[in-house]
Amino acid sequence: PCISGNFREESLSLPTADHSLTASLYVPELSSRSTQRYAAVLIIPDLGMHTLDGSTKGNVGIELPTPIPVYRLLAQSLASQGYYVLRYENTTCTARTQEQTCSSSKQATSDLQSWKQALSTAYAYLTHHPRIDHQQISMVAHGFGHQLALASLPTLSTKPSMLISLAPSAFPVEHDI
């Protein structure tokens, strides 16, 4: 599935201290004809096996027959409404085409500093982008991304204007993030 609209997608590789963060920036086409700054949304992924698109054959009571690219569809929908949207790959679990790898839940939670660094890197990219109003950056956090966003708030130089949680995780973090 794909949402058509007046936007383009830019593939990014954002440097962090220990790796390169794969990301996609959705740019509304109207921004190229204007000098104004635009609102932006950062999509924060959940833990688990999914792609940059947010695709998973995970289940909602039943296993879905085909992966649905939730993060990509959300980004396209927001960009078609005039928002810049940045989504980035989960750094603790990835799923690329047919080869899926995921660290154990215990190992994933022990790597939370890396995950927190990925969020900070993505957020900093938006705050320094010349076409984005850094006072109008919102976060959409999925699952465990909600807890990560809350834990990251004190470390961000510019606070997000809003935090929206999609199916926030009810399980507490076992390790200090």
Tab-separated table of C-alpha atoms in Angstrom:
chain	number	residue	atom	x	y	z
A	1	PRO	CA	0.000	0.000	0.000
A	2	CYS	CA	1.056	3.549	-0.696
A	3	ILE	CA	-0.558	6.924	-0.116
A	4	SER	CA	-0.160	9.357	-2.960
A	5	GLY	CA	0.224	13.013	-2.258
A	6	ASN	CA	2.388	16.030	-2.668
A	7	PHE	CA	5.502	14.827	-0.861
A	8	ARG	CA	8.770	13.115	-1.571
A	9	GLU	CA	10.767	10.594	0.441
A	10	GLU	CA	14.477	11.083	1.126
A	11	SER	CA	16.616	8.195	2.353
A	12	LEU	CA	19.004	9.211	5.123
A	13	SER	CA	21.926	7.726	6.983
A	14	LEU	CA	22.359	9.604	10.254
A	15	PRO	CA	25.680	9.119	12.077
A	16	THR	CA	25.604	8.139	15.747
A	17	ALA	CA	28.524	7.416	18.071
A	18	ASP	CA	28.707	3.723	17.192
A	19	HIS	CA	26.772	3.150	13.952
A	20	SER	CA	24.803	4.735	11.142
A	21	LEU	CA	21.057	5.158	11.650
A	22	THR	CA	18.903	4.318	8.622
A	23	ALA	CA	16.034	6.787	8.290
A	24	SER	CA	13.521	8.241	5.850
A	25	LEU	CA	12.439	11.870	5.741
A	26	TYR	CA	9.133	12.746	4.107
A	27	VAL	CA	9.137	16.274	2.722
A	28	PRO	CA	5.895	18.001	1.717
A	29	GLU	CA	6.268	19.368	-1.823
A	30	LEU	CA	4.724	22.707	-0.893
A	31	SER	CA	7.773	23.420	1.267
A	32	SER	CA	10.025	23.849	-1.786
A	33	ARG	CA	7.984	26.857	-2.916
A	34	SER	CA	7.905	28.669	0.416
A	35	THR	CA	10.271	30.252	2.901
A	36	GLN	CA	8.182	29.325	5.941
A	37	ARG	CA	9.216	26.663	8.441
A	38	TYR	CA	7.050	23.588	8.838
A	39	ALA	CA	5.861	21.371	11.656
A	40	ALA	CA	7.435	17.920	11.870
A	41	VAL	CA	6.673	14.515	13.333
A	42	LEU	CA	9.183	11.947	14.571
A	43	ILE	CA	7.915	8.351	14.481
A	44	ILE	CA	9.537	6.337	17.279
A	45	PRO	CA	9.418	2.568	16.647
A	46	ASP	CA	8.498	-0.199	19.042
A	47	LEU	CA	10.828	-3.022	20.043
A	48	GLY	CA	10.367	-6.116	17.940
A	49	MET	CA	10.954	-7.486	14.491
A	50	HIS	CA	9.879	-4.990	11.887
A	51	THR	CA	11.363	-3.062	9.013
A	52	LEU	CA	11.959	0.656	8.653
A	53	ASP	CA	8.418	0.724	7.218
A	54	GLY	CA	7.064	-0.715	10.453
A	55	SER	CA	6.114	-3.902	8.618
A	56	THR	CA	5.595	-7.005	10.649
A	57	LYS	CA	3.513	-10.115	10.339
A	58	GLY	CA	2.981	-9.756	14.059
A	59	ASN	CA	-0.373	-10.525	15.360
A	60	VAL	CA	-3.469	-8.839	16.547
A	61	GLY	CA	-5.101	-12.004	17.816
A	62	ILE	CA	-4.341	-13.739	14.517
A	63	GLU	CA	-1.259	-13.730	12.324
A	64	LEU	CA	-1.735	-11.305	9.454
A	65	PRO	CA	-1.335	-12.868	6.001
A	66	THR	CA	0.879	-10.047	4.772
A	67	PRO	CA	2.967	-7.406	6.525
A	68	ILE	CA	1.408	-3.953	6.731
A	69	PRO	CA	3.874	-1.020	6.554
A	70	VAL	CA	2.298	0.947	9.401
A	71	TYR	CA	5.079	3.531	9.888
A	72	ARG	CA	5.400	4.213	6.155
A	73	LEU	CA	1.639	4.677	5.739
A	74	LEU	CA	1.491	6.978	8.766
A	75	ALA	CA	4.439	9.032	7.450
A	76	GLN	CA	2.908	9.330	3.980
A	77	SER	CA	-0.441	10.389	5.391
A	78	LEU	CA	1.103	13.107	7.569
A	79	ALA	CA	3.398	14.338	4.763
A	80	SER	CA	0.445	14.600	2.400
A	81	GLN	CA	-1.076	17.004	4.974
A	82	GLY	CA	2.009	19.260	4.940
A	83	TYR	CA	4.160	17.824	7.769
A	84	TYR	CA	7.794	16.829	7.577
A	85	VAL	CA	8.015	13.275	8.930
A	86	LEU	CA	11.085	11.331	10.018
A	87	ARG	CA	11.017	7.618	10.739
A	88	TYR	CA	14.058	5.553	11.632
A	89	GLU	CA	14.960	1.903	11.944
A	90	ASN	CA	14.765	0.189	15.309
A	91	THR	CA	18.395	-0.316	16.330
A	92	THR	CA	17.812	-3.353	18.550
A	93	CYS	CA	15.742	-5.536	16.217
A	94	THR	CA	15.530	-5.450	12.451
A	95	ALA	CA	13.750	-7.371	9.758
A	96	ARG	CA	15.085	-7.038	6.233
A	97	THR	CA	13.259	-8.855	3.423
A	98	GLN	CA	13.255	-12.556	4.213
A	99	GLU	CA	16.126	-12.527	6.721
A	100	GLN	CA	14.872	-11.550	10.159
A	101	THR	CA	17.058	-11.150	13.188
A	102	CYS	CA	16.130	-9.974	16.630
A	103	SER	CA	18.048	-9.945	19.835
A	104	SER	CA	16.358	-11.522	22.818
A	105	SER	CA	14.120	-9.300	24.904
A	106	LYS	CA	16.718	-9.266	27.692
A	107	GLN	CA	19.507	-8.359	25.263
A	108	ALA	CA	17.320	-5.709	23.607
A	109	THR	CA	16.577	-4.009	26.917
A	110	SER	CA	20.293	-4.060	27.799
A	111	ASP	CA	20.922	-2.109	24.581
A	112	LEU	CA	18.556	0.716	25.523
A	113	GLN	CA	21.328	3.318	25.574
A	114	SER	CA	21.871	2.656	21.870
A	115	TRP	CA	18.140	2.930	21.256
A	116	LYS	CA	17.946	6.163	23.257
A	117	GLN	CA	20.890	7.518	21.249
A	118	ALA	CA	19.040	6.696	18.015
A	119	LEU	CA	16.011	8.699	19.191
A	120	SER	CA	18.217	11.650	20.202
A	121	THR	CA	20.039	11.570	16.844
A	122	ALA	CA	16.786	11.531	14.869
A	123	TYR	CA	15.262	14.303	16.992
A	124	ALA	CA	18.402	16.456	16.693
A	125	TYR	CA	18.266	16.060	12.907
A	126	LEU	CA	14.770	17.570	12.902
A	127	THR	CA	15.660	20.417	15.276
A	128	HIS	CA	18.558	21.466	13.041
A	129	HIS	CA	16.766	21.112	9.707
A	130	PRO	CA	16.500	24.588	8.088
A	131	ARG	CA	12.894	24.100	6.897
A	132	ILE	CA	11.491	22.772	10.184
A	133	ASP	CA	10.098	24.909	13.004
A	134	HIS	CA	11.942	23.385	15.981
A	135	GLN	CA	9.126	24.542	18.302
A	136	GLN	CA	6.623	22.441	16.321
A	137	ILE	CA	8.126	18.964	16.437
A	138	SER	CA	5.829	16.200	17.684
A	139	MET	CA	6.621	12.609	18.552
A	140	VAL	CA	4.476	9.595	17.697
A	141	ALA	CA	5.735	6.712	19.807
A	142	HIS	CA	4.658	3.119	19.238
A	143	GLY	CA	4.682	0.480	21.988
A	144	PHE	CA	7.889	0.587	24.006
A	145	GLY	CA	8.890	3.720	22.050
A	146	HIS	CA	6.523	5.552	24.424
A	147	GLN	CA	8.675	4.738	27.462
A	148	LEU	CA	11.802	5.590	25.512
A	149	ALA	CA	10.362	8.979	24.522
A	150	LEU	CA	9.417	9.786	28.120
A	151	ALA	CA	12.876	8.775	29.366
A	152	SER	CA	14.537	10.915	26.674
A	153	LEU	CA	12.589	14.124	27.339
A	154	PRO	CA	14.950	15.480	30.045
A	155	THR	CA	17.954	15.123	27.710
A	156	LEU	CA	16.467	16.968	24.729
A	157	SER	CA	17.521	20.597	24.321
A	158	THR	CA	14.205	21.505	22.681
A	159	LYS	CA	11.152	19.700	23.996
A	160	PRO	CA	8.614	18.253	21.557
A	161	SER	CA	5.348	20.134	21.221
A	162	MET	CA	3.399	16.898	21.653
A	163	LEU	CA	3.860	13.201	22.407
A	164	ILE	CA	1.288	10.819	20.969
A	165	SER	CA	1.432	7.197	22.106
A	166	LEU	CA	0.183	4.352	19.918
A	167	ALA	CA	-0.459	1.217	21.977
A	168	PRO	CA	2.042	2.197	24.705
A	169	SER	CA	3.806	-0.638	26.459
A	170	ALA	CA	2.436	-1.383	29.896
A	171	PHE	CA	5.572	-3.232	30.956
A	172	PRO	CA	8.101	-1.263	33.009
A	173	VAL	CA	11.683	-0.918	31.894
A	174	GLU	CA	13.856	-3.401	33.756
A	175	HIS	CA	17.022	-1.390	33.247
A	176	ASP	CA	17.702	2.292	33.778
A	177	ILE	CA	17.478	4.168	30.492
